[in-house]
Amino acid sequence: MDLRRLRLLRELARLGSMREVAEDLGVTTSTVSQQLAVLSREVGATLIEPQGRRVRLTPAGRRLAEHAVTILAAVDAARLDLDPAAEPTGTVRVAGFATAVRRSLLPVAADLAARHPRVRLRIHEHEPAEAYALLAADDVDLALTYDYHLAPAPVDRAVEVIPLWSTAWSLGVPAPAPQPGGSAADVFAPFREHDWIVNSRNTADEVVVRAVAAMAGFEPRIEHRADSLELVQDLIVAGLGVGLLPADQPTIPGVRLLPLAGPEVVLRSYAVTRRGRAAWPPLALILTLLRACTDARRPDPADT
C-alpha cells in the first residue's frame, strides 16, 4: 500500500468529503478519487461508497482508516528517530489556552532562550476545540488543552495526551456574600435567581455549571459569555452575574470566591500531540520541559 494513498484515506475519514481533502492537501478532487480507487484495488476491498452527492467510507474503509492512523504515526516516528542525538532545532507551533500559556509555556520559553536558542516557539491563544482542530489539520505541533473532571473531554486515538497540572475552581460571586456550607450544590443554591457567566468559545464550564445546578434543583439562567477571566470578574463586580473562577488566583476587589466540594470542580490541563510526533527532537524537548515545570509546581509530600 502506498503511504500517500493511506494518508488520503485518513484525511477523508477526518474531513468527510473528497473536496475538503483536496483543498486541505492542495490537490484536485479527481486526484483524490483516482488515488483512493487505486488503494481499493491494492487492498482488494471497496473502501468508499456514494451517499447522495457525497461519498462515505464503507466498514472496510473505516477499518483501514483506523489502521492508517497507526501506520502513518509509526512512519513519522521512524523518520524522527534517525538522529536522536542531534541538538534540537526548529520552530514548535503551539495552540493553547491563556492560563496554560502563562503558567507552563512562558517558563519553558525562558528556559529555551537560555539553554536551547535554536528551538523557537510560535504561540497562538485558542480554546481546546480550536486547538484540537488546528492539531488535526497539522497547523500546530502542540495543543495545550483542558477539561473538567465533571466534564471529561473525549480523546481521539489519533492524538497522544500528556496530563500536566490540575487546579480547583470556585464560584465567583459579588462581595460581600455569605459562605454557605455543605456541598457544591448547597453553594450554588442561593444563586438560583442570579444570571450566570460561562465561556464563549468552550462549553466545558457550562456543562459543569449546569450539572452542579441540576444537583441543586434548578436550571441556571446563562446570560453572559466571556473567555477572559478578568472580564468575568468585572461582570461579577458590576452585578451582572456569577461564574466559575480558579481558586488559586487572586481576585479583584468586589469578588468573593466560594469553595466548591462534594463534588469539587477541578480543571485538568493537558499537552496534546499528534500520534507519532512526540519524538521530533524540538517537540520532545518542549514536552520534557513542560513535565519538569509541572513537577516543580507540585507540593513536596514531606511539606504537607
Coordinates of C-alpha atoms in Angstrom, one line a residue:
M1 CA 0.0 0.0 0.0
D2 CA 1.2 3.5 -0.9
L3 CA 1.6 5.7 2.1
R4 CA 0.3 8.7 0.2
R5 CA -2.9 6.9 -0.5
L6 CA -3.3 5.8 3.1
R7 CA -2.9 9.5 4.1
L8 CA -5.7 10.4 1.7
L9 CA -7.9 7.8 3.2
R10 CA -7.1 9.0 6.8
E11 CA -7.9 12.6 5.8
L12 CA -11.2 11.5 4.1
A13 CA -12.2 9.8 7.4
R14 CA -11.3 13.0 9.3
L15 CA -12.8 15.6 6.9
G16 CA -15.7 13.7 5.4
S17 CA -15.5 14.8 1.8
M18 CA -13.2 14.5 -1.1
R19 CA -13.4 18.2 -1.9
E20 CA -12.3 19.1 1.6
V21 CA -9.4 16.6 1.4
A22 CA -8.4 18.1 -1.9
E23 CA -8.4 21.6 -0.6
D24 CA -6.6 20.7 2.6
L25 CA -3.8 18.9 0.7
G26 CA -3.6 21.2 -2.3
V27 CA -4.6 18.6 -4.9
T28 CA -7.6 18.2 -7.2
T29 CA -10.7 16.3 -6.2
S30 CA -10.2 13.9 -9.2
T31 CA -6.7 13.1 -7.9
V32 CA -8.2 12.1 -4.5
S33 CA -10.8 10.0 -6.2
Q34 CA -8.4 8.3 -8.5
Q35 CA -5.8 7.5 -5.8
L36 CA -8.5 6.1 -3.5
A37 CA -9.7 3.9 -6.3
V38 CA -6.1 2.6 -6.8
L39 CA -5.9 2.0 -3.0
S40 CA -9.2 -0.1 -3.2
R41 CA -7.6 -2.2 -5.9
E42 CA -4.4 -2.6 -3.8
V43 CA -6.2 -3.9 -0.8
G44 CA -8.9 -5.8 -2.7
A45 CA -11.8 -4.2 -0.9
T46 CA -14.4 -1.4 -1.6
L47 CA -13.3 1.5 0.7
I48 CA -15.9 4.2 -0.3
E49 CA -19.4 4.3 -1.5
P50 CA -21.8 7.0 -2.7
Q51 CA -24.0 8.8 -0.3
G52 CA -26.2 11.3 -2.3
R53 CA -23.8 13.7 -3.9
R54 CA -21.0 12.8 -1.5
V55 CA -19.2 9.7 -0.5
R56 CA -18.7 7.8 2.7
L57 CA -16.4 5.1 4.0
T58 CA -17.5 1.5 3.9
P59 CA -16.9 -0.6 7.0
A60 CA -13.7 -1.8 5.4
G61 CA -12.7 1.7 4.6
R62 CA -13.3 2.8 8.2
R63 CA -11.2 -0.1 9.5
L64 CA -8.3 0.7 7.1
A65 CA -8.5 4.4 8.0
E66 CA -8.1 3.4 11.7
H67 CA -5.0 1.3 10.7
A68 CA -3.7 4.2 8.7
V69 CA -3.5 6.4 11.8
T70 CA -1.2 3.9 13.5
I71 CA 0.8 3.1 10.3
L72 CA 1.4 6.8 9.4
A73 CA 2.3 7.6 13.0
A74 CA 4.8 4.8 13.1
V75 CA 6.4 6.0 9.8
D76 CA 6.6 9.5 11.3
A77 CA 8.3 8.2 14.4
A78 CA 10.8 6.2 12.4
R79 CA 11.8 9.3 10.4
L80 CA 12.2 11.3 13.6
D81 CA 14.3 8.6 15.2
L82 CA 17.1 8.8 12.6
D83 CA 19.2 11.3 14.6
P84 CA 18.0 11.3 18.2
A85 CA 21.4 12.7 19.5
A86 CA 21.3 15.9 17.3
E87 CA 20.8 19.3 19.0
P88 CA 17.1 20.1 18.7
T89 CA 16.5 22.8 16.1
G90 CA 13.2 24.2 14.7
T91 CA 10.0 26.1 15.4
V92 CA 7.3 24.4 17.5
R93 CA 3.9 25.8 16.8
V94 CA 1.7 25.8 19.9
A95 CA -2.1 26.5 20.3
G96 CA -3.2 26.8 23.9
F97 CA -5.5 28.5 26.4
A98 CA -4.2 31.6 28.2
T99 CA -3.7 30.1 31.6
A100 CA -1.5 27.3 30.3
V101 CA 0.5 29.6 28.2
R102 CA 1.2 31.8 31.2
R103 CA 1.7 29.0 33.8
S104 CA 3.5 26.4 31.7
L105 CA 4.7 27.7 28.4
L106 CA 6.3 31.1 29.4
P107 CA 8.7 29.4 31.8
V108 CA 9.6 27.0 29.0
A109 CA 10.2 29.9 26.7
A110 CA 12.6 31.4 29.1
D111 CA 14.5 28.1 29.5
L112 CA 14.7 27.7 25.7
A113 CA 16.1 31.2 25.3
A114 CA 18.8 30.5 27.9
R115 CA 19.8 26.9 27.0
H116 CA 18.3 25.9 23.6
P117 CA 18.3 29.1 21.4
R118 CA 17.9 27.0 18.2
V119 CA 14.4 25.9 19.3
R120 CA 11.7 28.6 18.9
L121 CA 8.1 28.8 19.9
R122 CA 5.2 30.2 17.9
I123 CA 2.3 30.7 20.3
H124 CA -1.4 31.1 19.4
E125 CA -4.1 31.5 22.0
H126 CA -7.0 29.1 21.4
E127 CA -9.7 27.3 23.4
P128 CA -9.5 23.4 23.4
A129 CA -11.8 22.7 20.4
E130 CA -10.0 25.2 18.3
A131 CA -6.6 23.9 19.3
Y132 CA -7.7 20.3 18.5
A133 CA -8.8 21.4 15.1
L134 CA -5.5 23.1 14.4
L135 CA -3.7 20.0 15.6
A136 CA -5.7 17.7 13.3
A137 CA -5.1 19.9 10.3
D138 CA -1.3 19.9 11.2
D139 CA -1.3 23.6 11.6
V140 CA 0.2 23.3 15.0
D141 CA 2.6 20.8 16.6
L142 CA 1.3 21.0 20.2
A143 CA -2.0 21.8 21.8
L144 CA -2.4 22.9 25.4
T145 CA -6.0 22.0 26.3
Y146 CA -8.1 21.4 29.4
D147 CA -11.3 19.8 30.6
Y148 CA -13.1 19.5 34.0
H149 CA -13.3 16.2 35.8
L150 CA -17.1 16.7 35.8
A151 CA -17.0 17.2 32.0
P152 CA -14.2 15.0 30.7
A153 CA -13.2 15.6 27.0
P154 CA -13.3 12.7 24.6
V155 CA -9.8 11.6 23.4
D156 CA -9.2 10.9 19.7
R157 CA -6.9 7.9 19.1
A158 CA -5.0 10.0 16.5
V159 CA -3.5 12.0 19.3
E160 CA -1.4 11.5 22.4
V161 CA -2.4 13.2 25.6
I162 CA 0.0 14.0 28.5
P163 CA -1.6 15.2 31.8
L164 CA 0.0 18.3 33.2
W165 CA -1.4 20.2 36.2
S166 CA -4.8 20.5 37.7
T167 CA -6.4 23.2 39.9
A168 CA -9.6 23.6 41.8
W169 CA -12.2 26.2 40.8
S170 CA -14.6 28.1 43.0
L171 CA -17.8 30.0 42.5
G172 CA -17.1 33.8 42.0
V173 CA -19.9 36.0 43.4
P174 CA -20.2 39.6 44.4
A175 CA -18.6 40.5 47.7
P176 CA -19.7 40.6 50.4
A177 CA -21.6 37.3 50.2
P178 CA -22.4 34.7 52.8
Q179 CA -20.4 31.5 52.8
P180 CA -22.9 28.6 52.5
G181 CA -21.8 25.3 54.0
G182 CA -22.2 21.8 52.6
S183 CA -21.8 20.5 49.1
A184 CA -21.2 22.3 45.8
A185 CA -24.9 22.1 45.2
D186 CA -25.5 23.9 48.5
V187 CA -23.1 26.7 47.4
F188 CA -25.0 27.1 44.1
A189 CA -28.5 27.0 45.5
P190 CA -28.6 30.6 46.9
F191 CA -27.8 31.9 43.4
R192 CA -30.6 30.2 41.5
E193 CA -32.2 33.5 40.7
H194 CA -28.9 35.1 39.5
D195 CA -27.7 35.4 35.9
W196 CA -24.7 33.1 35.2
I197 CA -21.5 33.7 33.2
V198 CA -19.8 31.0 31.1
N199 CA -17.2 30.7 28.4
S200 CA -18.0 31.9 24.9
R201 CA -15.7 29.6 22.9
N202 CA -15.8 26.4 25.0
T203 CA -18.7 24.5 26.6
A204 CA -16.9 22.6 29.3
D205 CA -17.6 25.1 32.1
E206 CA -21.2 25.5 31.0
V207 CA -21.6 21.7 31.3
V208 CA -20.2 21.9 34.8
V209 CA -22.4 24.8 35.8
R210 CA -25.5 23.0 34.5
A211 CA -24.5 19.7 36.2
V212 CA -24.0 21.3 39.7
A213 CA -27.1 23.5 39.3
A214 CA -29.1 20.3 38.5
M215 CA -27.9 18.8 41.8
A216 CA -29.2 21.9 43.5
G217 CA -32.5 21.5 41.7
F218 CA -32.5 24.4 39.3
E219 CA -31.6 25.3 35.7
P220 CA -29.1 28.2 35.6
R221 CA -30.0 31.3 33.6
I222 CA -27.0 31.8 31.4
E223 CA -26.9 35.3 30.1
H224 CA -23.3 36.2 29.6
R225 CA -20.3 34.5 27.8
A226 CA -16.7 35.6 28.3
D227 CA -13.4 33.9 27.8
S228 CA -11.2 36.4 29.8
L229 CA -11.1 35.7 33.5
E230 CA -10.6 39.4 34.1
L231 CA -13.8 40.2 32.2
V232 CA -15.7 37.5 34.2
Q233 CA -14.6 39.3 37.4
D234 CA -15.6 42.7 36.0
L235 CA -19.1 41.3 35.1
I236 CA -19.4 39.9 38.7
V237 CA -18.5 43.3 40.3
A238 CA -21.0 45.0 38.0
G239 CA -23.7 42.8 39.4
L240 CA -24.3 41.1 36.1
G241 CA -24.0 37.5 37.2
V242 CA -21.9 34.8 38.9
G243 CA -19.5 32.3 37.4
L244 CA -16.7 29.9 37.9
L245 CA -13.2 31.2 38.7
P246 CA -9.9 29.5 39.6
A247 CA -9.4 29.1 43.3
D248 CA -5.7 29.6 43.3
Q249 CA -5.6 33.0 41.6
P250 CA -6.2 36.4 43.3
T251 CA -9.4 38.3 42.6
I252 CA -10.2 42.0 42.2
P253 CA -12.0 43.9 45.0
G254 CA -15.7 43.2 44.9
V255 CA -15.3 39.5 44.0
R256 CA -15.5 36.7 46.6
L257 CA -14.6 33.0 45.9
L258 CA -16.9 30.4 47.4
P259 CA -15.1 27.0 47.6
L260 CA -16.8 24.0 46.0
A261 CA -16.7 20.5 47.4
G262 CA -18.7 17.3 47.2
P263 CA -18.1 17.3 44.2
E264 CA -15.1 19.5 43.7
V265 CA -14.8 21.4 40.4
V266 CA -11.3 20.6 39.1
L267 CA -9.8 21.9 35.8
R268 CA -7.3 19.5 34.3
S269 CA -4.7 20.7 31.8
Y270 CA -3.0 18.6 29.0
A271 CA -0.3 18.7 26.4
V272 CA -1.6 17.1 23.2
T273 CA 0.4 16.0 20.1
R274 CA -0.5 14.1 17.0
R275 CA 0.3 10.4 17.5
G276 CA 3.9 9.6 16.5
R277 CA 5.1 13.2 16.5
A278 CA 6.3 13.5 20.1
A279 CA 9.7 12.1 19.2
W280 CA 10.5 15.0 16.9
P281 CA 13.5 16.5 18.9
P282 CA 12.3 20.1 19.3
L283 CA 8.8 18.9 20.4
A284 CA 10.3 16.2 22.6
L285 CA 12.4 18.9 24.3
I286 CA 9.3 21.1 24.9
L287 CA 7.3 18.2 26.4
T288 CA 10.2 17.4 28.7
L289 CA 10.4 21.0 29.9
L290 CA 6.6 21.1 30.4
R291 CA 6.7 18.0 32.5
A292 CA 9.6 19.4 34.6
C293 CA 7.7 22.7 35.1
T294 CA 4.7 20.7 36.2
D295 CA 6.7 18.6 38.6
A296 CA 8.4 21.7 40.1
R297 CA 5.0 23.1 41.0
R298 CA 3.7 20.1 42.7
P299 CA 3.9 20.3 46.6
D300 CA 6.5 18.1 48.3
P301 CA 4.6 15.4 50.3
A302 CA 7.1 16.0 53.1
D303 CA 5.8 19.5 53.4
T304 CA 2.2 18.6 53.8

